[in-house]
PDB file of C-alpha atoms in Angstrom:
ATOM      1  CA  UNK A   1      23.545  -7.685  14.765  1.00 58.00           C
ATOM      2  CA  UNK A   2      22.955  -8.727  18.143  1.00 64.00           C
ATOM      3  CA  UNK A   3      20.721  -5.885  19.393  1.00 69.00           C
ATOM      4  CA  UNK A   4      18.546  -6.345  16.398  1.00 66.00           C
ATOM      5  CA  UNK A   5      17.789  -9.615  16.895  1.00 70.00           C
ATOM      6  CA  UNK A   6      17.447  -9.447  20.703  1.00 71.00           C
ATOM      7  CA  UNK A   7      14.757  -6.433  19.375  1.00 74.00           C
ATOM      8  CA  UNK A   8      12.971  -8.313  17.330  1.00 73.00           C
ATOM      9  CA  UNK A   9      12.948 -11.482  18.581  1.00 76.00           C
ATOM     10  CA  UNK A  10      10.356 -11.205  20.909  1.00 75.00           C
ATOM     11  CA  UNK A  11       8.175 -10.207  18.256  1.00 72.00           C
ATOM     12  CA  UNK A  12       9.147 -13.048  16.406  1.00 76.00           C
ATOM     13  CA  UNK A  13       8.375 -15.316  19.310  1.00 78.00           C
ATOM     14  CA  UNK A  14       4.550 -14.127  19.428  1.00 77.00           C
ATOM     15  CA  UNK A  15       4.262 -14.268  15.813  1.00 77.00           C
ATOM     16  CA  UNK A  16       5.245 -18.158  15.975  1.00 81.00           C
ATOM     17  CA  UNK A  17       2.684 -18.841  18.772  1.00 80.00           C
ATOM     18  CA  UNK A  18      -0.285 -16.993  17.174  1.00 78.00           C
ATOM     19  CA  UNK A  19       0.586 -18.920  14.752  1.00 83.00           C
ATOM     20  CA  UNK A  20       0.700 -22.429  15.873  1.00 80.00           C
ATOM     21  CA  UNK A  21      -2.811 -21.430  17.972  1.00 81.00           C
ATOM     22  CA  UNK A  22      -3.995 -20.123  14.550  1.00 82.00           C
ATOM     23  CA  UNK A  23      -2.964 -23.946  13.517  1.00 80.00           C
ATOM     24  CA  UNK A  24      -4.460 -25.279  16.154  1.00 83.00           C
ATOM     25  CA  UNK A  25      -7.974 -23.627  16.039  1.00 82.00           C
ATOM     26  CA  UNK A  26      -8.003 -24.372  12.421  1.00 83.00           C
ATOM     27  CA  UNK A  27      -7.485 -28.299  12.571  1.00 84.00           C
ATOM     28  CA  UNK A  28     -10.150 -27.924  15.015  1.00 85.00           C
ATOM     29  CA  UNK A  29     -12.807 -26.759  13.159  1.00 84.00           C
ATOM     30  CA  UNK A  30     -12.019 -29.604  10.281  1.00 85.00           C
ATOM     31  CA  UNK A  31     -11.729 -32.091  13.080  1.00 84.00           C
ATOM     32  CA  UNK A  32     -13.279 -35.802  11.681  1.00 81.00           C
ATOM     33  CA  UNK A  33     -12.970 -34.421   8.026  1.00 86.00           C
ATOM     34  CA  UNK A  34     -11.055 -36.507   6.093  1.00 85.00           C
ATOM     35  CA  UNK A  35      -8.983 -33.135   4.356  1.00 86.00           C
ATOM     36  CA  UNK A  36      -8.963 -31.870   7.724  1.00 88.00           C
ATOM     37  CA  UNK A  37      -7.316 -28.150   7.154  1.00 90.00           C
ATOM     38  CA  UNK A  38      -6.652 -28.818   3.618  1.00 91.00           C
ATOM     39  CA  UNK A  39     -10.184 -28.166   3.284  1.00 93.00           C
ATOM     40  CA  UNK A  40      -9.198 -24.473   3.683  1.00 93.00           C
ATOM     41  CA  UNK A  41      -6.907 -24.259  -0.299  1.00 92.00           C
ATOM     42  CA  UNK A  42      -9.174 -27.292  -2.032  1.00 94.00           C
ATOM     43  CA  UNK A  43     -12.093 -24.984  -1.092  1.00 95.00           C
ATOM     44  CA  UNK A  44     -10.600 -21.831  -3.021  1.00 95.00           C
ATOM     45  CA  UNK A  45      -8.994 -23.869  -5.303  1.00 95.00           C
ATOM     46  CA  UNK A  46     -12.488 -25.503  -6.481  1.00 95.00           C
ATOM     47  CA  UNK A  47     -14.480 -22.240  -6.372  1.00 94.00           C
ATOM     48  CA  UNK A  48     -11.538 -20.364  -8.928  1.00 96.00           C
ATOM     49  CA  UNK A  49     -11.662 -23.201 -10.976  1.00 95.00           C
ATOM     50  CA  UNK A  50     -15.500 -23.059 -11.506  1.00 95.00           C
ATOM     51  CA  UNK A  51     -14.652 -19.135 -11.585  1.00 94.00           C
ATOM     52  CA  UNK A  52     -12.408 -19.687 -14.164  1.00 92.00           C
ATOM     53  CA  UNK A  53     -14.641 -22.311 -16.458  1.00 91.00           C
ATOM     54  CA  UNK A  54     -17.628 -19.936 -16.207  1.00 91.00           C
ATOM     55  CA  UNK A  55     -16.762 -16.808 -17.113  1.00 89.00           C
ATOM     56  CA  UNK A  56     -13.558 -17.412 -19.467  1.00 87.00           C
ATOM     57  CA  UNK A  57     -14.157 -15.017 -22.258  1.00 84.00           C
ATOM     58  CA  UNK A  58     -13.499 -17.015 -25.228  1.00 77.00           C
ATOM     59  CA  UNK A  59     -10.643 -15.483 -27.884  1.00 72.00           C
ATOM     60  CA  UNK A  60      -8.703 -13.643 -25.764  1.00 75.00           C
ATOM     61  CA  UNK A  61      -6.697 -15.133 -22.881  1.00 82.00           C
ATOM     62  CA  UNK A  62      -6.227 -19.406 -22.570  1.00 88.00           C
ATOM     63  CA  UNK A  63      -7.921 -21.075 -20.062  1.00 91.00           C
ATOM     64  CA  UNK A  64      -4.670 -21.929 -17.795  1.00 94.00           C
ATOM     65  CA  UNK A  65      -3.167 -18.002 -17.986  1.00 94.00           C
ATOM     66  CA  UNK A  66      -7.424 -16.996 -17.049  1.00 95.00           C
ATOM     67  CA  UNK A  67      -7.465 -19.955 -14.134  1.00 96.00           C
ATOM     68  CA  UNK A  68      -4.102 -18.386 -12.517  1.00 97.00           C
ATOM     69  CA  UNK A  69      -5.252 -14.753 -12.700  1.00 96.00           C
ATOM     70  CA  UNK A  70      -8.702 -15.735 -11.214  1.00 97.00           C
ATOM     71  CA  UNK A  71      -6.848 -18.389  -8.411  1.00 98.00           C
ATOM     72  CA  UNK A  72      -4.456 -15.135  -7.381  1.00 97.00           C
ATOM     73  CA  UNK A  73      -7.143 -12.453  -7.499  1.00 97.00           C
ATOM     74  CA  UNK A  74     -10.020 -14.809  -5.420  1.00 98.00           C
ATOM     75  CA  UNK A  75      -6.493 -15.569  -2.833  1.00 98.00           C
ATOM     76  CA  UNK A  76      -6.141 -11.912  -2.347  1.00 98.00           C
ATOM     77  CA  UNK A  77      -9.679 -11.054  -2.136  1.00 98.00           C
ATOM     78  CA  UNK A  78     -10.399 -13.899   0.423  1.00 97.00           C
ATOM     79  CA  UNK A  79      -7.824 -11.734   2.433  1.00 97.00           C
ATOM     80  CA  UNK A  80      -9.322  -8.782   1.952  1.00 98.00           C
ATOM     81  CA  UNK A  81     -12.970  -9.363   2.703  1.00 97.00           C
ATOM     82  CA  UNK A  82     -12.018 -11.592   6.050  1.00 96.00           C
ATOM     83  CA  UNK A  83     -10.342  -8.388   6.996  1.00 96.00           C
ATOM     84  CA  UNK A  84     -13.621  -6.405   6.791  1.00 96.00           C
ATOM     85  CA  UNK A  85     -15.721  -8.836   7.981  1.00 95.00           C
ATOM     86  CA  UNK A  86     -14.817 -10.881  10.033  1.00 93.00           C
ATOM     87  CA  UNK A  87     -13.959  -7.901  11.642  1.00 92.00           C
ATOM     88  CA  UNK A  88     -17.052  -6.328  12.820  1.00 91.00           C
ATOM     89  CA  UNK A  89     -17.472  -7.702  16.668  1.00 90.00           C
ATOM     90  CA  UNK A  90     -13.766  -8.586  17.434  1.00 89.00           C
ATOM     91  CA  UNK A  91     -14.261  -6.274  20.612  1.00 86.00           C
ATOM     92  CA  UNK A  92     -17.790  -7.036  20.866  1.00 84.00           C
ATOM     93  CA  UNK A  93     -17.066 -10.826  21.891  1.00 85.00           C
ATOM     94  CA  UNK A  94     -13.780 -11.829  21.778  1.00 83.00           C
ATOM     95  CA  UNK A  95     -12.556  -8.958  24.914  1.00 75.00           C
ATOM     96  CA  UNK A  96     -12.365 -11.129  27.413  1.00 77.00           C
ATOM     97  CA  UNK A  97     -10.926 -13.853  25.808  1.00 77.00           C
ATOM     98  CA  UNK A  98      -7.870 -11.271  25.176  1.00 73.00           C
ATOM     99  CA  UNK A  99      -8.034 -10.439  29.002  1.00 72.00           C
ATOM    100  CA  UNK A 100      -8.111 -13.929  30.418  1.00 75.00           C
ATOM    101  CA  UNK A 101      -5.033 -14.744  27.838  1.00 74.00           C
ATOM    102  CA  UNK A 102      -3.147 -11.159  28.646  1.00 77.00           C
ATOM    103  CA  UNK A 103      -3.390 -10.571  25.094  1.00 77.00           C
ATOM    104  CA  UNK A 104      -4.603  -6.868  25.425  1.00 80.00           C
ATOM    105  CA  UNK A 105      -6.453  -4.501  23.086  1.00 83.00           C
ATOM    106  CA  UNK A 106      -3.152  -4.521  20.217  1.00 84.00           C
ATOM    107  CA  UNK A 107      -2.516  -8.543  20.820  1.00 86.00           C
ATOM    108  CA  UNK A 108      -6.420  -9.446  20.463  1.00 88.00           C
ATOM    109  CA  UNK A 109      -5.935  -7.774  16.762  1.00 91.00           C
ATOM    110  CA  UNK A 110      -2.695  -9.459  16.453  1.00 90.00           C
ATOM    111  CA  UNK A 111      -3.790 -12.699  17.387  1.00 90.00           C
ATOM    112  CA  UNK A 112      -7.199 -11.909  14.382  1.00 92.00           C
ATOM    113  CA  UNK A 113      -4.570 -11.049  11.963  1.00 94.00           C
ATOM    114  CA  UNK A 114      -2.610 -14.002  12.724  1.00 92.00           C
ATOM    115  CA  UNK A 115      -5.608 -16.223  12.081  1.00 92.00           C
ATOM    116  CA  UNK A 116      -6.389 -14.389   8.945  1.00 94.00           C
ATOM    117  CA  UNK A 117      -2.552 -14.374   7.978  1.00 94.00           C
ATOM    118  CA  UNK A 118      -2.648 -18.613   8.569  1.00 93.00           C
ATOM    119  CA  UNK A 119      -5.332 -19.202   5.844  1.00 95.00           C
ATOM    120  CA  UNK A 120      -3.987 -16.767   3.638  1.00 96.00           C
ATOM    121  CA  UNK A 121      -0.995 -18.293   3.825  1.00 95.00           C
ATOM    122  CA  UNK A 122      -2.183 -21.727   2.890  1.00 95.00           C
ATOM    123  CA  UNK A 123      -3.799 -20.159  -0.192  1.00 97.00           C
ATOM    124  CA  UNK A 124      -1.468 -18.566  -1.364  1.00 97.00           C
ATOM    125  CA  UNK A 125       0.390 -21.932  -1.167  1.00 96.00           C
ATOM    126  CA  UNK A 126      -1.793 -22.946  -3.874  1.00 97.00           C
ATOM    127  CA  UNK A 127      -1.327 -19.763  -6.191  1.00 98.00           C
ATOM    128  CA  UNK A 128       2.821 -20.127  -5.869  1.00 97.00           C
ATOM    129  CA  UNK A 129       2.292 -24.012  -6.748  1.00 97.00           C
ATOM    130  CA  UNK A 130      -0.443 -23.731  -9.407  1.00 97.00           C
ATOM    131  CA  UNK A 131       1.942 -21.326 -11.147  1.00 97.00           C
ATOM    132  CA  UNK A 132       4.933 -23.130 -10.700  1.00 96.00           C
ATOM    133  CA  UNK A 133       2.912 -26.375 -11.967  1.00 96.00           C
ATOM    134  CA  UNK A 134       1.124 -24.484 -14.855  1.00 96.00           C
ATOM    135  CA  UNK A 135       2.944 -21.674 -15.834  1.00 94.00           C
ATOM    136  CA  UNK A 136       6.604 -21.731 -14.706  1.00 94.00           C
ATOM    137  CA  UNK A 137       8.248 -19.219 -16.610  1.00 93.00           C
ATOM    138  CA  UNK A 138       6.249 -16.612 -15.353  1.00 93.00           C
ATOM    139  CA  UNK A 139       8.318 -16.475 -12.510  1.00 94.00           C
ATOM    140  CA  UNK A 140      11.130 -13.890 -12.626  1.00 93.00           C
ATOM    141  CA  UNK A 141      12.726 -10.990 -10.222  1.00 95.00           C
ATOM    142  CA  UNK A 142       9.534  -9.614  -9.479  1.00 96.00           C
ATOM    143  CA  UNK A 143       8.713 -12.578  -7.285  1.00 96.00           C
ATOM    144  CA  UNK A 144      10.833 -10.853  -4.854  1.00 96.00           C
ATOM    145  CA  UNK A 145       7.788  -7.710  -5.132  1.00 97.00           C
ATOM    146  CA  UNK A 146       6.269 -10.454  -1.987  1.00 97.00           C
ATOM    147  CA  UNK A 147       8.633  -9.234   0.341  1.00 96.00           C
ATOM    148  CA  UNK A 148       6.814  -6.056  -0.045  1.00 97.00           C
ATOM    149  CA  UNK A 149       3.330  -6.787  -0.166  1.00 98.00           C
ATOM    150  CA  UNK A 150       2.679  -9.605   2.199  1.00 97.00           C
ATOM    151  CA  UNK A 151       3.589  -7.328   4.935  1.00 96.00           C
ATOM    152  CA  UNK A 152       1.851  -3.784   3.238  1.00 98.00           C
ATOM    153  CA  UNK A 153      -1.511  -6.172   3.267  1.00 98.00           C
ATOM    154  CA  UNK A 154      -0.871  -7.418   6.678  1.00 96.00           C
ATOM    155  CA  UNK A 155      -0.539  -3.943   8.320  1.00 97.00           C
ATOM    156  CA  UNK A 156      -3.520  -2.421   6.017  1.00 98.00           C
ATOM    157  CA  UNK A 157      -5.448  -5.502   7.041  1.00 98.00           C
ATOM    158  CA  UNK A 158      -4.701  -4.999  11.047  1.00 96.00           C
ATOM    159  CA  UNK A 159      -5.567  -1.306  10.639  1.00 97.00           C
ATOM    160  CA  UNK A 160      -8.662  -2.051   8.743  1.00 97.00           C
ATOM    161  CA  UNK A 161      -9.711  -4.461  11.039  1.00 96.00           C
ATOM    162  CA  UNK A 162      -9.467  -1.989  14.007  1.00 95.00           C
ATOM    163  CA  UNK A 163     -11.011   0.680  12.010  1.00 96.00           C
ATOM    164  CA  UNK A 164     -14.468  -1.228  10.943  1.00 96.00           C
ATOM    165  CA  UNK A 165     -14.687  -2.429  14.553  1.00 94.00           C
ATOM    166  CA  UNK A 166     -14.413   1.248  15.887  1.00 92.00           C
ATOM    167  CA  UNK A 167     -16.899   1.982  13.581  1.00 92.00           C
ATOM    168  CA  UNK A 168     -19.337  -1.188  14.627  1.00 92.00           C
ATOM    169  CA  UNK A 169     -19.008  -0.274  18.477  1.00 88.00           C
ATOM    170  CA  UNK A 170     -20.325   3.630  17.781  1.00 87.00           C
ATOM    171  CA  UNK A 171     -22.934   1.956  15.487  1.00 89.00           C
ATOM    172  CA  UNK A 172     -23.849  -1.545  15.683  1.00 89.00           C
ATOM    173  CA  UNK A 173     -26.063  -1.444  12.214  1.00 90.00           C
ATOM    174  CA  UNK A 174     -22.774  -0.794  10.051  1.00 91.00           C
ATOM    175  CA  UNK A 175     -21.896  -4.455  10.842  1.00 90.00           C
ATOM    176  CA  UNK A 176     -24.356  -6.016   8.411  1.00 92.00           C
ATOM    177  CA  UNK A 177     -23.888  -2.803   5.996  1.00 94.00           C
ATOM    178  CA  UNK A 178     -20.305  -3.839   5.714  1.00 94.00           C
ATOM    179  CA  UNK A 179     -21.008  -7.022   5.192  1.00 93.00           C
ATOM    180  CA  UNK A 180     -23.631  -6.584   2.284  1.00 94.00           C
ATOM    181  CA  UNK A 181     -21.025  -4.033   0.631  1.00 95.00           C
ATOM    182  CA  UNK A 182     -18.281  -6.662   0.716  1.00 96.00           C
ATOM    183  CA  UNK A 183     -20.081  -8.893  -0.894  1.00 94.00           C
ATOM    184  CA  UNK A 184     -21.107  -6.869  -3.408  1.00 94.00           C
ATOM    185  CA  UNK A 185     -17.644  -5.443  -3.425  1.00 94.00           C
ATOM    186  CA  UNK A 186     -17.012  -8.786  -4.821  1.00 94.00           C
ATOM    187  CA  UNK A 187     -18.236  -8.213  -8.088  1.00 93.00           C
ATOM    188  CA  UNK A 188     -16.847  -5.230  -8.369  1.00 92.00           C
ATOM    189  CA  UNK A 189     -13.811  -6.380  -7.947  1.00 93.00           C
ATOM    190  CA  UNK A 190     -11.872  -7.258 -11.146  1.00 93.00           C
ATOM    191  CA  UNK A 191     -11.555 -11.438  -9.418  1.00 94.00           C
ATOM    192  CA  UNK A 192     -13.155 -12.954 -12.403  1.00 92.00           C
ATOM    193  CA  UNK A 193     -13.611 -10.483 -15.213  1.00 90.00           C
ATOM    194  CA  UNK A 194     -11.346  -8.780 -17.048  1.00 86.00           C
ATOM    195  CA  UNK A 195     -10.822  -5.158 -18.504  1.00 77.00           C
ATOM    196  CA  UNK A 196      -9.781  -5.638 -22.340  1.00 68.00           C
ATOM    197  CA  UNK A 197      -9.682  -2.302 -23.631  1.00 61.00           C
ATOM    198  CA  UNK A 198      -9.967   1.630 -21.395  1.00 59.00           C
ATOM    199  CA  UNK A 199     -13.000   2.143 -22.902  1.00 64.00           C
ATOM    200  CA  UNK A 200     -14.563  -0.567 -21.209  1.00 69.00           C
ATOM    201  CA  UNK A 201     -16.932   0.627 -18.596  1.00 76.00           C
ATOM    202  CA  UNK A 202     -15.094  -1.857 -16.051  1.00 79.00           C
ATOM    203  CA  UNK A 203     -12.292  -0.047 -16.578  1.00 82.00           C
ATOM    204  CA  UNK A 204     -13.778   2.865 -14.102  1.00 85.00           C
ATOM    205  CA  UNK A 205     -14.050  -0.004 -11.335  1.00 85.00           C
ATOM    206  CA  UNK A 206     -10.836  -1.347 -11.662  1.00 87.00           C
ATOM    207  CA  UNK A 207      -9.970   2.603 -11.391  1.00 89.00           C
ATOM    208  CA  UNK A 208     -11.823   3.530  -8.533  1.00 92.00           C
ATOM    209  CA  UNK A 209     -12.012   0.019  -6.477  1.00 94.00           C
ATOM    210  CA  UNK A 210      -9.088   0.104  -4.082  1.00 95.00           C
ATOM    211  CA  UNK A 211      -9.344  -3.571  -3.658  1.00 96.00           C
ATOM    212  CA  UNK A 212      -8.222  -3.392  -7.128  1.00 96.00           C
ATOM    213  CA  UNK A 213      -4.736  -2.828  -7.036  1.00 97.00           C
ATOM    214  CA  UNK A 214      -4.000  -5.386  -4.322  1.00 98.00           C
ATOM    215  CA  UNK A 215      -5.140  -7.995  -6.525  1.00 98.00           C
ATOM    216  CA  UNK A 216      -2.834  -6.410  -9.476  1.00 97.00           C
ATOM    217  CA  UNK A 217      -0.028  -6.119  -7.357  1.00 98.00           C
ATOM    218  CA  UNK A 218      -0.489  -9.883  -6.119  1.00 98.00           C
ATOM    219  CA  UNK A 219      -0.477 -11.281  -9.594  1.00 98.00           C
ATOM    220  CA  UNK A 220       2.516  -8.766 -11.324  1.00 98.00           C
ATOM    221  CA  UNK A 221       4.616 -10.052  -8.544  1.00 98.00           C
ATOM    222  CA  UNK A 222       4.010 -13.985 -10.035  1.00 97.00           C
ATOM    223  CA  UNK A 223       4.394 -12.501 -13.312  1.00 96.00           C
ATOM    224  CA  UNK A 224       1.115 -12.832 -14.293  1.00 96.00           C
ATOM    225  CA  UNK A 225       0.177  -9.002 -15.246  1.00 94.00           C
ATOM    226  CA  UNK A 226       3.042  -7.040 -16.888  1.00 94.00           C
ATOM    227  CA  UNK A 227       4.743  -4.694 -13.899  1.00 96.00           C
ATOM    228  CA  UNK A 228       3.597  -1.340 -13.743  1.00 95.00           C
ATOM    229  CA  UNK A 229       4.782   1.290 -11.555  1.00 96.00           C
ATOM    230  CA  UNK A 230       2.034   3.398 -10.852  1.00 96.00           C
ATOM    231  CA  UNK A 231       0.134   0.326  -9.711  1.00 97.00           C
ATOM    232  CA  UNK A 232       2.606  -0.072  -6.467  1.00 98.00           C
ATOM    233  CA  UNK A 233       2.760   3.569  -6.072  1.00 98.00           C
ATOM    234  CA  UNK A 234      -0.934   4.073  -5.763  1.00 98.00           C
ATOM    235  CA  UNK A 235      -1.813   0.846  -3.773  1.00 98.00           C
ATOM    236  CA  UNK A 236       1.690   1.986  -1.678  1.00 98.00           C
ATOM    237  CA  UNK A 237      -0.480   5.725  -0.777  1.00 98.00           C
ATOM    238  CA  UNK A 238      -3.839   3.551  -0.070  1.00 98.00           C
ATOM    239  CA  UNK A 239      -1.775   1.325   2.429  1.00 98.00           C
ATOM    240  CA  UNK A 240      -0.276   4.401   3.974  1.00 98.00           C
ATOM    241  CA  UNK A 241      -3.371   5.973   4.444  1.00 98.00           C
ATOM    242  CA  UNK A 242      -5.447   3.264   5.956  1.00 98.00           C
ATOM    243  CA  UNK A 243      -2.243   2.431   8.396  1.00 98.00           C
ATOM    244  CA  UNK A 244      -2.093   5.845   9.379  1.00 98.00           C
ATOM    245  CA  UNK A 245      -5.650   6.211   9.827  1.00 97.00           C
ATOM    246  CA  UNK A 246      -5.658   3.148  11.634  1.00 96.00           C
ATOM    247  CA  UNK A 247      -3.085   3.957  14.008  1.00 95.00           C
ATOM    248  CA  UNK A 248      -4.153   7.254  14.970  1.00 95.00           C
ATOM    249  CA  UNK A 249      -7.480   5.837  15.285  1.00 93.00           C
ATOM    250  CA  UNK A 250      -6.201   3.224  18.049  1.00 93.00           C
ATOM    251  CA  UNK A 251      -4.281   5.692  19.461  1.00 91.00           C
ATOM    252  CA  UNK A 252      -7.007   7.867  20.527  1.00 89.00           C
ATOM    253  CA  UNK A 253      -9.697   5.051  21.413  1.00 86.00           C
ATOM    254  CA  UNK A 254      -7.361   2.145  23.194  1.00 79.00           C
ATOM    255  CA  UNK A 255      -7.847   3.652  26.694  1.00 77.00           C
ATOM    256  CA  UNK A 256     -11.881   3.821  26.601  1.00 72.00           C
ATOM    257  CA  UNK A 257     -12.480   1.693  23.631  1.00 67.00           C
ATOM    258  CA  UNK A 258     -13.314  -0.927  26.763  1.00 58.00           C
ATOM    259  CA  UNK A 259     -16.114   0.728  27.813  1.00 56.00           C
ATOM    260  CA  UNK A 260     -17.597   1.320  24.630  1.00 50.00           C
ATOM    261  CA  UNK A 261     -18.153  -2.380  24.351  1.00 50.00           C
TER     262      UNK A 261
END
């Protein structure tokens, strides 16, 4: 028991100081606000409420059950499209930063993911309170599916990151490509609208939209979608393959990746 935590505790140990830098860098940019960082969850909590009042489809779900599967899908998206794009000139301008703070090529995208993890974190503060607050019984067992996912998105996110980066170094015009296909990504993206029967036409981009089952797995695990296996087990091979791409990817650029910038 020991050796495992004298392995992992230095890990631990950088995780708490990206962190608290995250922290700091945030309150920063609220600095003289009156919300100060809380601007971060009143933010998405505003925009899924609007969400949620404008495109309720009247008849078939209530307004609270709509406003929590919006709140947790726009949460998980937010995570989703910082990963892409906010992603495209890490290397570009934030290298020597990492080599002035010993941070290195793995601890620059650390220290991103960290700053991506801290707002995440704070909004998905709000989903776990508006359910609680809303719709308490929804919580069961399957709460526990967190455990699993919050670190599957973190490690999809940090090898996505490094991936669209890569890609943005070789060829610096994919940077505003990537960000005009995230945000139409957005609405294809089932955030706000809902499939109600297979025949639906949406139905294919709930299908076919990776993004897709991130945001299903995020709101089974609060109970808010009925748990289905081959959900996990697809969005499980999609993680798998963008980690492994990811890390083979860093693996054979780190040592000249500095030049390239």
């Amino acid at each position: 028991m020991n050796s495992l935590w004298l392995r992992i505790r230095p890990y631990l140990s950088t995780l708490v100081r990206y962190m608290h830098i995250s922290y700091l860098e945030a309150k920063s940019g609220y600095e003289g606000t009156a919300l100060g960082i809380l601007w971060i969850p009143a933010t998405t909590l505003s925009f899924s409420l609007l969400l949620g009042f404008v495109f309720h489809p009247s008849g078939t779900t209530g307004p609270i059950p709509f406003f929590l599967y919006v709140l947790s899908g726009y949460v998980t998206w937010n995570f989703i499209s910082d990963s892409i794009t906010r992603s495209t000139n890490i290397i570009q301008s934030k290298f020597e930063f990492a080599v002035h703070n010993n941070l290195g090529l793995a601890g620059l995208f650390g220290k991103m993911l960290a700053d991506r993890g801290f707002e995440f974190a704070m909004e998905l503060a709000v989903v776990i309170i508006a359910v609680l607050v809303l719709s308490p019984f929804s919580y069961g067992p399957q709460i526990l599916l967190l455990a699993i996912l919050i670190p599957m998105m973190c490690l999809v996110s940090l090898a996505a990151s490094y991936l669209v980066n890569l890609l943005t170094l070789f060829f610096p015009d994919l940077g505003n490509v990537v960000s005009t296909g995230v945000r139409l990504m957005f609405f294809a993206t089932p955030i706000f609208w809902l499939v109600e029967d297979r025949s639906d036409w949406r139905a294919l981009l709930e299908v076919y939209n990776p993004a897709s089952y991130y945001l299903m797995m995020m709101r089974q695990s609060f109970g808010l979608q009925p748990l289905v296996l081959h959900v996990w087990l697809i969005g499980a091979v999609i993680s798998l393959i963008v980690i492994a791409a990811g890390a083979i990817a860093y693996r054979q650029s780190n040592s000249f990746v500095r030049n390239l910038r």
